[in-house]
Short mmCIF file of N, CA and C in Angstrom, two decimals:
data_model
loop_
_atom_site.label_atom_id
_atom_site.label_comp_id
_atom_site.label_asym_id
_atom_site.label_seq_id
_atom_site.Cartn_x
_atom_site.Cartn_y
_atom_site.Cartn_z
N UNK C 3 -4.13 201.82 33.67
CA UNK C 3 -4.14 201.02 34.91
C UNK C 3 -4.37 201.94 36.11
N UNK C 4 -5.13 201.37 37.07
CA UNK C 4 -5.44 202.32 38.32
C UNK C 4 -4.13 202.27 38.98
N UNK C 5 -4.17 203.04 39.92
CA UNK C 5 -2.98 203.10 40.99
C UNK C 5 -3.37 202.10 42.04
N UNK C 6 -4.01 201.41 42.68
CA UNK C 6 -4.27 200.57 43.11
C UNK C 6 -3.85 198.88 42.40
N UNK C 7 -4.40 198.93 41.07
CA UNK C 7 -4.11 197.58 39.93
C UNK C 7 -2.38 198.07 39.98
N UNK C 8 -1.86 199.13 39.83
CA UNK C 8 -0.73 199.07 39.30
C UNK C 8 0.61 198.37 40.90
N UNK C 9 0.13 199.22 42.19
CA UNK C 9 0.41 198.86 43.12
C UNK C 9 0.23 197.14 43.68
N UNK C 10 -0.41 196.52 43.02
CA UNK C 10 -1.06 195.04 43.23
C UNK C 10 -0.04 194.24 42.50
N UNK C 11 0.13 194.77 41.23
CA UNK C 11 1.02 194.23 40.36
C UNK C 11 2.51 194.15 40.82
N UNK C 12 3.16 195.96 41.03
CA UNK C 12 4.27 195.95 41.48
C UNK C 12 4.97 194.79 42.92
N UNK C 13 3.89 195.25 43.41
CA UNK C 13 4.06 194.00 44.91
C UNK C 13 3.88 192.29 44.24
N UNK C 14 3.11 192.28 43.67
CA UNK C 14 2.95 190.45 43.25
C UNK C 14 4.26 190.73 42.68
N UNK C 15 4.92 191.12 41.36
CA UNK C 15 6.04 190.81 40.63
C UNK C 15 7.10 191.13 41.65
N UNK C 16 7.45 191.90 43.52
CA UNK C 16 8.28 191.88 43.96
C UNK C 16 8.53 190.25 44.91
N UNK C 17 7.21 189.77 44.92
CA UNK C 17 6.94 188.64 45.98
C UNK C 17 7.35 187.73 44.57
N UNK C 18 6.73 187.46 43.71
CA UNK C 18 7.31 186.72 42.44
C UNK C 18 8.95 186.30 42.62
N UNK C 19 9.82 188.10 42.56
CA UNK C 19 11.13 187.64 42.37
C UNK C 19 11.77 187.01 43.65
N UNK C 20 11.40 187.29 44.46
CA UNK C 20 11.77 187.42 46.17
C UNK C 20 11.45 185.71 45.80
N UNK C 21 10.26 184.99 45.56
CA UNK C 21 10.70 183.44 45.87
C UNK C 21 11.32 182.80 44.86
N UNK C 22 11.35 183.57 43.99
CA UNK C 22 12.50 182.50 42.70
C UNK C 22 14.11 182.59 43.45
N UNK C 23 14.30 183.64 43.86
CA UNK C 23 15.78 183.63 44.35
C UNK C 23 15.74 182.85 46.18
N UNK C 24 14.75 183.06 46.85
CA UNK C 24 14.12 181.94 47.45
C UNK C 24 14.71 180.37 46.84
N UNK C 25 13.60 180.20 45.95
CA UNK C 25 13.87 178.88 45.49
C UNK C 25 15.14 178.45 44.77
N UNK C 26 15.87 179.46 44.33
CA UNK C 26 17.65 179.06 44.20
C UNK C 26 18.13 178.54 45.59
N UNK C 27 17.96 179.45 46.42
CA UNK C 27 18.76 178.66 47.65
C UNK C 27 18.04 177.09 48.55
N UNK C 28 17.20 177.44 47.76
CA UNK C 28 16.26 175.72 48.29
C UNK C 28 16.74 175.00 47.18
N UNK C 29 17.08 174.99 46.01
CA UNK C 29 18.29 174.19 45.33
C UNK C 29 19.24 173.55 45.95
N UNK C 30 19.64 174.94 46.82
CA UNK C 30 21.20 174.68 46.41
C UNK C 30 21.00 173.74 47.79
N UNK C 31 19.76 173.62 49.26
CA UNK C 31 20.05 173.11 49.87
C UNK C 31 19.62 171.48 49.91
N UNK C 32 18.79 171.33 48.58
CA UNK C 32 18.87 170.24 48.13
C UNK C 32 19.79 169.14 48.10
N UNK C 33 20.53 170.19 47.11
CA UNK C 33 21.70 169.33 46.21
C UNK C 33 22.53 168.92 47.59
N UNK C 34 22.92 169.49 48.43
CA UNK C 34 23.00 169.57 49.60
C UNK C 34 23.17 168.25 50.38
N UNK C 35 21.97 168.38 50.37
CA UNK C 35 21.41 167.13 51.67
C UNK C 35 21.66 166.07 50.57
N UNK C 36 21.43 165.42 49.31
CA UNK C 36 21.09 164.30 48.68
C UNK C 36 22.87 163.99 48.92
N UNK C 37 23.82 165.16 48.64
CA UNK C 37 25.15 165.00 48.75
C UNK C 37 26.03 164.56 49.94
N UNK C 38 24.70 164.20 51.40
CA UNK C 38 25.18 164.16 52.47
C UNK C 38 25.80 162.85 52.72
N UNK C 39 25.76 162.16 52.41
CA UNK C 39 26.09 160.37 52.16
C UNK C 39 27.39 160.64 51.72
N UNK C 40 27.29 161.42 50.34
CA UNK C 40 28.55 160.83 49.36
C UNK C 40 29.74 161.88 50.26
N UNK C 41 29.26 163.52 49.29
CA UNK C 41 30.60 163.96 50.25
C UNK C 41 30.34 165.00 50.35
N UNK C 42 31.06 165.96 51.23
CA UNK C 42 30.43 167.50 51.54
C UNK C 42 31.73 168.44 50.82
N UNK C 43 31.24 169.51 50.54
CA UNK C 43 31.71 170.41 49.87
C UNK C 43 31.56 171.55 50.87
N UNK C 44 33.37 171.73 51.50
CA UNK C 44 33.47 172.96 52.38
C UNK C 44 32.77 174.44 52.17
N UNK C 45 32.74 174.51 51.36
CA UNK C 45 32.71 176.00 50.91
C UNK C 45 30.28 176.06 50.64
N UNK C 46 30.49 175.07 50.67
CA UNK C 46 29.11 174.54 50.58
C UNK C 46 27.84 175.76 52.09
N UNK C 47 28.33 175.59 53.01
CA UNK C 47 27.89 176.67 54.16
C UNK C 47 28.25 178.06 53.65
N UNK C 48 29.30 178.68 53.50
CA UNK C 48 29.68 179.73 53.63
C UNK C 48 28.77 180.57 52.36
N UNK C 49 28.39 179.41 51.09
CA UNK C 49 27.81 179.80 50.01
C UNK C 49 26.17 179.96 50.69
N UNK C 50 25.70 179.12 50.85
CA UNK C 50 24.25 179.33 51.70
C UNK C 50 24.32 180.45 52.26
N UNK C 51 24.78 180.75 53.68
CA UNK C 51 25.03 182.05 54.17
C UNK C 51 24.64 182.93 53.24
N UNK C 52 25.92 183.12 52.50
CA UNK C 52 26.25 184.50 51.90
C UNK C 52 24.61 184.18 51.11
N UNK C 53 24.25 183.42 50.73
CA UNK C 53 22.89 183.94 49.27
C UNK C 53 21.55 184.20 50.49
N UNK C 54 21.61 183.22 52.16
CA UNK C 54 20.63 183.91 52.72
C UNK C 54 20.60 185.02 53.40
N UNK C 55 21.71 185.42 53.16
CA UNK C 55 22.30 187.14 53.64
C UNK C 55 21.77 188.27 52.85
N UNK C 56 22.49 187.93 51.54
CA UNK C 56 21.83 188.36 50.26
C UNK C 56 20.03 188.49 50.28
N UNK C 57 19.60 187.69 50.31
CA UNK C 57 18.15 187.82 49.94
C UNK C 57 17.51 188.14 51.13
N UNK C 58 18.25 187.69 52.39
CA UNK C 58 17.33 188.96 53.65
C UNK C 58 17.50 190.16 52.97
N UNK C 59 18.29 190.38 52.89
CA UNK C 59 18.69 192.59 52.37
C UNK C 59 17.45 192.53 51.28
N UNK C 60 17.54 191.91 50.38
CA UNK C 60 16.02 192.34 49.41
C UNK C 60 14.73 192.22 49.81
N UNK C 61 14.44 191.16 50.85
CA UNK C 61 13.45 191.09 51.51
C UNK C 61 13.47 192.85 52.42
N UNK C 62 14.18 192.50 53.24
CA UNK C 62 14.22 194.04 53.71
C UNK C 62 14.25 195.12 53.22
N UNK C 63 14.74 195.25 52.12
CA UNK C 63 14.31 196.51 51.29
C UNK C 63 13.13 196.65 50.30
N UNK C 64 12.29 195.65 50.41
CA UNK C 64 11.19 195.09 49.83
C UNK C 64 9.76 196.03 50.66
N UNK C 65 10.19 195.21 52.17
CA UNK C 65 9.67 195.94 53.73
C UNK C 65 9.39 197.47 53.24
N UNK C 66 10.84 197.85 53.41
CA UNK C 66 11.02 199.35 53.22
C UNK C 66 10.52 200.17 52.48
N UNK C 67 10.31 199.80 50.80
CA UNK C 67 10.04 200.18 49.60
C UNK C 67 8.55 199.89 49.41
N UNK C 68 7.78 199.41 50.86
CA UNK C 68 6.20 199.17 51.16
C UNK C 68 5.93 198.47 49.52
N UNK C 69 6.77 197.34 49.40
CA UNK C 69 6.45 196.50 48.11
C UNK C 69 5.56 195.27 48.53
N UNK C 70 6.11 195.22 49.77
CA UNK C 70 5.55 193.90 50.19
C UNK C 70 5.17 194.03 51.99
N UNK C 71 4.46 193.06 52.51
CA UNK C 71 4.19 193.50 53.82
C UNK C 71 5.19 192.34 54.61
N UNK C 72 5.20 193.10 56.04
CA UNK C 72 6.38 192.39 56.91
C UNK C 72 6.32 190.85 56.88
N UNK C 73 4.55 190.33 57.01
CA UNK C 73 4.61 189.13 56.67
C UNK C 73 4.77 188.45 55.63
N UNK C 74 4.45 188.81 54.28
CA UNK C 74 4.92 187.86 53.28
C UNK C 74 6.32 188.03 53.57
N UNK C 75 7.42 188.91 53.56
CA UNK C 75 8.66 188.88 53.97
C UNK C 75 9.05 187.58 54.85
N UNK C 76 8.67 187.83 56.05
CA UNK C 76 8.91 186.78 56.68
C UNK C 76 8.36 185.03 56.23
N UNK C 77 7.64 184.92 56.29
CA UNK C 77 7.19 183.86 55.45
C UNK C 77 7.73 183.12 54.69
N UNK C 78 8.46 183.99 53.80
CA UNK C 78 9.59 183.37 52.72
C UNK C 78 11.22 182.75 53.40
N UNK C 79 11.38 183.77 54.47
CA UNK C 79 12.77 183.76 55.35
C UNK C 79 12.70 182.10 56.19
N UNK C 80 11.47 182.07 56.90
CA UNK C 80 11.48 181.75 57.74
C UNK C 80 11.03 179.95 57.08
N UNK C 81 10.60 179.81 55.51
CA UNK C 81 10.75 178.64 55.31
C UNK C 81 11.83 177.93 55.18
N UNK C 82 12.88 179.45 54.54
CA UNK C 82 13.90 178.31 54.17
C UNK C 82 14.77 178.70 55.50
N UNK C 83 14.72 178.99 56.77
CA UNK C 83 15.20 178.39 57.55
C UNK C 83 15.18 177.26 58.33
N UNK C 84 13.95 176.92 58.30
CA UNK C 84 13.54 175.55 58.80
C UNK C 84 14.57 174.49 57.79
N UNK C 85 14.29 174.84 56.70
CA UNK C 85 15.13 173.62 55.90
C UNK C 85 17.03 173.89 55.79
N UNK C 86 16.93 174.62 56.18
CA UNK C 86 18.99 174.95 56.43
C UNK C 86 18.96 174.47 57.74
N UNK C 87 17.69 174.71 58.59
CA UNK C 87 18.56 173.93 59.85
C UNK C 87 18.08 172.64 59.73
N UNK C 88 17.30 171.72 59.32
CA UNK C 88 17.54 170.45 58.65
C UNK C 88 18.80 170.01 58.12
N UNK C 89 19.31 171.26 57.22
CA UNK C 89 20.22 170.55 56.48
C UNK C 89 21.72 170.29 57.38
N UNK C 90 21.54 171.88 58.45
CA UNK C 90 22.93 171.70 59.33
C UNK C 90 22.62 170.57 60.38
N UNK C 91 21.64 170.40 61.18
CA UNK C 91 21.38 169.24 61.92
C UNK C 91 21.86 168.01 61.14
N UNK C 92 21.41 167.99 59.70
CA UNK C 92 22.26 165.85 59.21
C UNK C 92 23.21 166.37 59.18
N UNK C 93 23.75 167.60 58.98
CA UNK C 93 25.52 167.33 58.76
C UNK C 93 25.88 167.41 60.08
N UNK C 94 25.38 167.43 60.80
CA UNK C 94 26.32 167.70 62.09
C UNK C 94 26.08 166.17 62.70
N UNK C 95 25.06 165.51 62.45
CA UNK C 95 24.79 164.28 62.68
C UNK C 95 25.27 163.08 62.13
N UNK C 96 26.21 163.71 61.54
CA UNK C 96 27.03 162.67 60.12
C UNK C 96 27.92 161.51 60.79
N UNK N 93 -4.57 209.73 44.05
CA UNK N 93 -2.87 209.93 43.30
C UNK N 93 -3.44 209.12 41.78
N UNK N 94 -2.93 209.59 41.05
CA UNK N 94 -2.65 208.57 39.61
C UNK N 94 -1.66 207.48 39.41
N UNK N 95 -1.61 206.92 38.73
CA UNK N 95 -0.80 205.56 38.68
C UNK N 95 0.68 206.10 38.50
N UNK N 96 1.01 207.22 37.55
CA UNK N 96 2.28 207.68 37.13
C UNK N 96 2.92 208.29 38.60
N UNK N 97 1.73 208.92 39.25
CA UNK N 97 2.45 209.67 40.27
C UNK N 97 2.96 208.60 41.49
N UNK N 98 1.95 207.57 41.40
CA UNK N 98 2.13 206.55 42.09
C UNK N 98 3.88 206.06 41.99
N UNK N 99 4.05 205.52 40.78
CA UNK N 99 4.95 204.85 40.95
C UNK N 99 6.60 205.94 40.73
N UNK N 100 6.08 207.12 40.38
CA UNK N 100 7.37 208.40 40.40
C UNK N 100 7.52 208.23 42.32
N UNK N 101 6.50 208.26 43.45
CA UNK N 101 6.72 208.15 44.15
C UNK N 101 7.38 206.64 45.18
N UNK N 102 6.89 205.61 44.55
CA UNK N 102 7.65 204.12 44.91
C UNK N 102 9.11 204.73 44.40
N UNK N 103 9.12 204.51 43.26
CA UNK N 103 10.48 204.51 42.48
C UNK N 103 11.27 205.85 43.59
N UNK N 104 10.93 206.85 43.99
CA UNK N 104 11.79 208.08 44.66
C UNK N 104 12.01 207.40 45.92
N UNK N 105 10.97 206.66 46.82
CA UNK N 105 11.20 206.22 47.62
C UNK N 105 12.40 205.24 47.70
N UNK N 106 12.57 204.41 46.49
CA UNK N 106 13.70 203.26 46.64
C UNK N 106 14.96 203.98 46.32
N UNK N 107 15.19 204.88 45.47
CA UNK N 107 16.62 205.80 45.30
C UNK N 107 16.63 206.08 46.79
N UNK N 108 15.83 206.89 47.48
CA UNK N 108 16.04 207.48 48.69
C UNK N 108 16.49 206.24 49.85
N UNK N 109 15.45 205.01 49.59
CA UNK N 109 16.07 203.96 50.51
C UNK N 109 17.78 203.32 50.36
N UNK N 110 18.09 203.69 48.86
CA UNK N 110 19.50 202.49 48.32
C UNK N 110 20.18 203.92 48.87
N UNK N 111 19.75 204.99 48.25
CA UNK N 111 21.12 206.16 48.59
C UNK N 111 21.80 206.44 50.09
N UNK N 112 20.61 205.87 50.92
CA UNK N 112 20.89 205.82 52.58
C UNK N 112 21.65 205.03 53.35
N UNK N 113 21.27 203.20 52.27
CA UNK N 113 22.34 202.25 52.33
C UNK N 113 23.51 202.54 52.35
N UNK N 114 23.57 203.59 51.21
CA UNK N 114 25.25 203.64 50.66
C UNK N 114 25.88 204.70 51.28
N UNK N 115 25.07 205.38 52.21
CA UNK N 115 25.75 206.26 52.70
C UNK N 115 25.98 206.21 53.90
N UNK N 116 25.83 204.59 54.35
CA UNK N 116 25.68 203.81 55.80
C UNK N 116 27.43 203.43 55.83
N UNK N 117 27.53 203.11 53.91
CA UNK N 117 28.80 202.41 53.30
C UNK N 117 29.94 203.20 53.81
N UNK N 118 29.36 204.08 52.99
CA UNK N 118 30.25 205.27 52.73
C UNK N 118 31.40 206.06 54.33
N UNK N 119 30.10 206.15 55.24
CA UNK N 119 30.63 206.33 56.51
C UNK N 119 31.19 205.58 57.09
N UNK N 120 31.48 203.93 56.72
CA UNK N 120 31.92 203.11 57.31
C UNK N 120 33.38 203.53 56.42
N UNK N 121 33.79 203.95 55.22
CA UNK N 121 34.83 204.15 54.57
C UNK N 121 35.34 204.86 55.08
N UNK N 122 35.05 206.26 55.46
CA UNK N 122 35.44 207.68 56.42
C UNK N 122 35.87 207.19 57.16
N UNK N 123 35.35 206.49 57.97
CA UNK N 123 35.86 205.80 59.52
C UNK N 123 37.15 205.22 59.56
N UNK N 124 37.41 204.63 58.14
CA UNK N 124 38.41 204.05 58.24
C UNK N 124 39.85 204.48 57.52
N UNK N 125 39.37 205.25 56.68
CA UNK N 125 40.16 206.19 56.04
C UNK N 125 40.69 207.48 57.38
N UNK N 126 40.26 207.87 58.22
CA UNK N 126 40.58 208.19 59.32
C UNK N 126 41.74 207.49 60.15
N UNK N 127 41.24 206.81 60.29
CA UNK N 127 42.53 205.71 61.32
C UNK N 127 43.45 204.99 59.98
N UNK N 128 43.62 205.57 59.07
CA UNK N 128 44.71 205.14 58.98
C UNK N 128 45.98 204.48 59.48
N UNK N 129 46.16 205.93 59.60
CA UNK N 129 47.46 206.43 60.42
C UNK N 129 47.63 205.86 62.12
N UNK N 130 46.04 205.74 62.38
CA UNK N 130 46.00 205.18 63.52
C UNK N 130 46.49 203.66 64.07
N UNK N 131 45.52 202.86 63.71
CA UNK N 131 45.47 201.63 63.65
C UNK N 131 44.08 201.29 63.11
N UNK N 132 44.61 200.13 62.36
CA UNK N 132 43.77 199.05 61.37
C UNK N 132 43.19 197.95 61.86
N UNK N 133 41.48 198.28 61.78
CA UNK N 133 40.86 197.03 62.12
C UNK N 133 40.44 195.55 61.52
N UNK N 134 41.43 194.44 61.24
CA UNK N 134 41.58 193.37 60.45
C UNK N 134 39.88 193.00 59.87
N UNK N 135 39.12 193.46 61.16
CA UNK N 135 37.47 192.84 60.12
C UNK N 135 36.77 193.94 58.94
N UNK N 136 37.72 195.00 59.14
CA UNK N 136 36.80 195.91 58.45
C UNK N 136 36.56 195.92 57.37
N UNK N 137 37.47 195.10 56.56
CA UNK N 137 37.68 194.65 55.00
C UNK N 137 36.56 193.94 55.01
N UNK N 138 36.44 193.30 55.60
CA UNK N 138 35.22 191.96 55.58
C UNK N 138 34.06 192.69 55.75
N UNK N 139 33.46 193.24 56.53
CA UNK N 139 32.48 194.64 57.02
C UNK N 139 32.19 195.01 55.70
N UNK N 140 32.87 195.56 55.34
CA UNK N 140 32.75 196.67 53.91
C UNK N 140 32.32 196.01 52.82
N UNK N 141 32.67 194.65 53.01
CA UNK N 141 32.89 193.90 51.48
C UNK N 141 30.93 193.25 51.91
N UNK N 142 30.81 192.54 52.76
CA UNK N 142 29.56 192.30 53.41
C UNK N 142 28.38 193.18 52.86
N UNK N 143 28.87 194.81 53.74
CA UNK N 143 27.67 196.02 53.05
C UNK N 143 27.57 195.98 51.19
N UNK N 144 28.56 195.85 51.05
CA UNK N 144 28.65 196.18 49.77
C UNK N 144 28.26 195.04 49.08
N UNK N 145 28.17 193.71 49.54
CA UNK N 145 27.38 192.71 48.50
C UNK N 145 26.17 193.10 48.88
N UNK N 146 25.55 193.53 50.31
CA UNK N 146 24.36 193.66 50.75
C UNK N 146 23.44 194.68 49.87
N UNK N 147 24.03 195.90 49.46
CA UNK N 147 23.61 196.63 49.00
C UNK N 147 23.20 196.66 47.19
N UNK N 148 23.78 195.53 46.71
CA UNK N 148 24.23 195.55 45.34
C UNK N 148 23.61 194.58 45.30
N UNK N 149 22.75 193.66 46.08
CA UNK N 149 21.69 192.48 45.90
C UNK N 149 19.86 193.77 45.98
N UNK N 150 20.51 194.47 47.16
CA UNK N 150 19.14 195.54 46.94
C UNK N 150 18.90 196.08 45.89
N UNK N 151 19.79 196.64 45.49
CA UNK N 151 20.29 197.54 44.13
C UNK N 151 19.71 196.30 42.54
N UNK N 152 19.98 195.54 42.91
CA UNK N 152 19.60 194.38 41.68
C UNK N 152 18.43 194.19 42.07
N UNK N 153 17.85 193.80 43.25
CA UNK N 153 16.47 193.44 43.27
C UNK N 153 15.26 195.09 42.59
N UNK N 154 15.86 196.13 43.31
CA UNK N 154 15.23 197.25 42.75
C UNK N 154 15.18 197.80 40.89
N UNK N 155 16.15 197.25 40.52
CA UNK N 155 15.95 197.22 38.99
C UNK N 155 14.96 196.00 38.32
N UNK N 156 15.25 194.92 39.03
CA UNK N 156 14.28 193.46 38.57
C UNK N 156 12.76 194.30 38.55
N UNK N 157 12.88 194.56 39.84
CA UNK N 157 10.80 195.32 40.32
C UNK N 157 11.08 196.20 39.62
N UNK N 158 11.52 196.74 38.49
CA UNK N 158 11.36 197.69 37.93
C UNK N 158 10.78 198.95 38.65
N UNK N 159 11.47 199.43 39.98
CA UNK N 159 11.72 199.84 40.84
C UNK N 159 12.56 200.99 40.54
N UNK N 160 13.68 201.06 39.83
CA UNK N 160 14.64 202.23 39.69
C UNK N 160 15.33 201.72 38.42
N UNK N 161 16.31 202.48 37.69
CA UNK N 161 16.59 202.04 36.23
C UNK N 161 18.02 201.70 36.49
N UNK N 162 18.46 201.16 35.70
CA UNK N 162 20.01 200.38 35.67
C UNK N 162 20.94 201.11 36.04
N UNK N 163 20.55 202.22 34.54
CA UNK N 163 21.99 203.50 35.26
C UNK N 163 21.82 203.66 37.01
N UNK N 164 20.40 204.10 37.53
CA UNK N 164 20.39 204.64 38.67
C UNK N 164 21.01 204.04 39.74
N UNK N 165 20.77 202.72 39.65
CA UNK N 165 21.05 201.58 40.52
C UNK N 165 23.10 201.18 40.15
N UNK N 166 23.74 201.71 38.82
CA UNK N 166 24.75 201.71 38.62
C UNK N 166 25.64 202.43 39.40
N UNK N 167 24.98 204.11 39.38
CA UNK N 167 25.36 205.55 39.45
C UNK N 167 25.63 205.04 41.22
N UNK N 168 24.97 204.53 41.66
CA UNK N 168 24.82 204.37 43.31
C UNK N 168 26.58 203.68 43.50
N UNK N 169 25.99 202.51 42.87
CA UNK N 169 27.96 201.73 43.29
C UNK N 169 28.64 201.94 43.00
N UNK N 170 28.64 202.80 41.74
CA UNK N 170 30.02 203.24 41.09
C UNK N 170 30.80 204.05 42.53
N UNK N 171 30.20 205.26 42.36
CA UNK N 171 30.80 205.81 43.36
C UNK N 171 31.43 205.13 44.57
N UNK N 172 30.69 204.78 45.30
CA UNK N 172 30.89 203.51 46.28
C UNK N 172 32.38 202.51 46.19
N UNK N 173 32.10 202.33 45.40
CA UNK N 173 33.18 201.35 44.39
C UNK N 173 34.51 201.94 44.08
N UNK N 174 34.15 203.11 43.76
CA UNK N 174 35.66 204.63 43.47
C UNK N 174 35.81 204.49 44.95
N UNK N 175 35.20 205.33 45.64
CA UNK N 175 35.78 205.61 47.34
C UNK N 175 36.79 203.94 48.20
N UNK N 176 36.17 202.98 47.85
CA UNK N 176 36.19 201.95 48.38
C UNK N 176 37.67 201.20 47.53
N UNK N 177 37.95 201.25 46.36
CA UNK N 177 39.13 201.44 46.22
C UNK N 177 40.24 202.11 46.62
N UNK N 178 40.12 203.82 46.55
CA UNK N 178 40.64 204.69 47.15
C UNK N 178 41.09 204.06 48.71
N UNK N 179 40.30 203.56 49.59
CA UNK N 179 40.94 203.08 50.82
C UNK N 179 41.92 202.12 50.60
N UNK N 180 41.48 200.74 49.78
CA UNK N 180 42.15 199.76 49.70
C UNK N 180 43.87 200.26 49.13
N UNK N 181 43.50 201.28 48.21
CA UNK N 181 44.90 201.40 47.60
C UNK N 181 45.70 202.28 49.19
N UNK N 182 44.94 203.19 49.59
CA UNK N 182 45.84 203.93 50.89
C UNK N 182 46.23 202.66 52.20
N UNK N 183 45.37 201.59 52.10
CA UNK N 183 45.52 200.64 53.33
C UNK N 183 47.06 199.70 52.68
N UNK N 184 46.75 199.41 50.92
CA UNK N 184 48.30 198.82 50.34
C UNK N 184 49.53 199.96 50.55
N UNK N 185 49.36 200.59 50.53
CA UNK N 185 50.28 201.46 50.29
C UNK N 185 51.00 202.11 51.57
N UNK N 186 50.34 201.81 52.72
CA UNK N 186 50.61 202.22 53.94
C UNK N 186 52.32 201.70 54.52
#
C-alpha cells in the first residue's frame, strides 16, 4: 500500500468510528424525544453531556493526530448539536 | 516517506499527543497533592474525574484507529490511575 492509500484509509476508518459513536448519541437522543410525552428520565441530560464531552475529546484528538481535518470534525459536532438543542427546547417546552 | 514510516510516524505522533494529555492530568494531581495541607478545592474531584474520562475516550478512540496498541494506550492510565488514587487515599485519610 502507498503512503498516501494507507493515509486515506487511516483517516476514512477514523471518520468511520467518529460517526458510529456519533450515531450512539443520536440514539440515545431519539429515544429521548419519542419519551417526551410519556416520561423523562433525570439522569437522561447529564448522560448526553457526558457521551458529547466524550466524543468532542476524540474528535479533537482526531484534529491533532492530522487523522481527520478541522472540518469533517466539526461537521459531525455540530449535527448533533442542532438535534440536542431540539431535544432541550421540547423539554423545556413541556 | 514509505507507508511503514508513515504510520511509525502517525502512531509516535498520537503516544506523544495522549502522553501530553496525561501529563495535563498529572499536574492537575501535583497541584493538589500540594495543598493538601492547605485547603481543598470541593470541584477538583470532579476536574480530575472529567480529564480522566476525557482522556481514556482518546486513549480508546486511538487503539480503535489502530493508532497505538492496547498495552500502550493501557501503560498511559495505569499510571495515571496509581497517582490518582494515591491522592484520593491522602485526601480520605486527611
Amino acid at each position: 500500500m502507498s503512503s498516501s492509500d494507507l493515509l486515506l484509509s487511516l483517516s476514512q476508518k477514523a471518520i468511520h468510528l467518529l460517526q458510529e459513536d456519533a450515531d450512539k448519541i443520536e440514539k440515545l437522543i431519539e429515544v429521548q424525544m419519542k419519551n417526551l410525552t410519556t416520561r423523562q428520565c433525570p439522569l437522561y441530560e447529564e448522560v448526553l453531556d457526558t457521551q458529547m464531552y466524550g466524543l468532542s475529546r476524540e474528535i479533537d484528538f482526531a484534529i491533532r493526530a492530522e487523522l481527520i481535518s478541522e472540518a469533517a470534525g466539526k461537521m459531525i459536532l455540530i449535527k448533533l448539536e442542532r438535534n440536542l438543542a431540539e431535544l432541550y427546547e421540547a423539554l423545556s417546552s413541556k
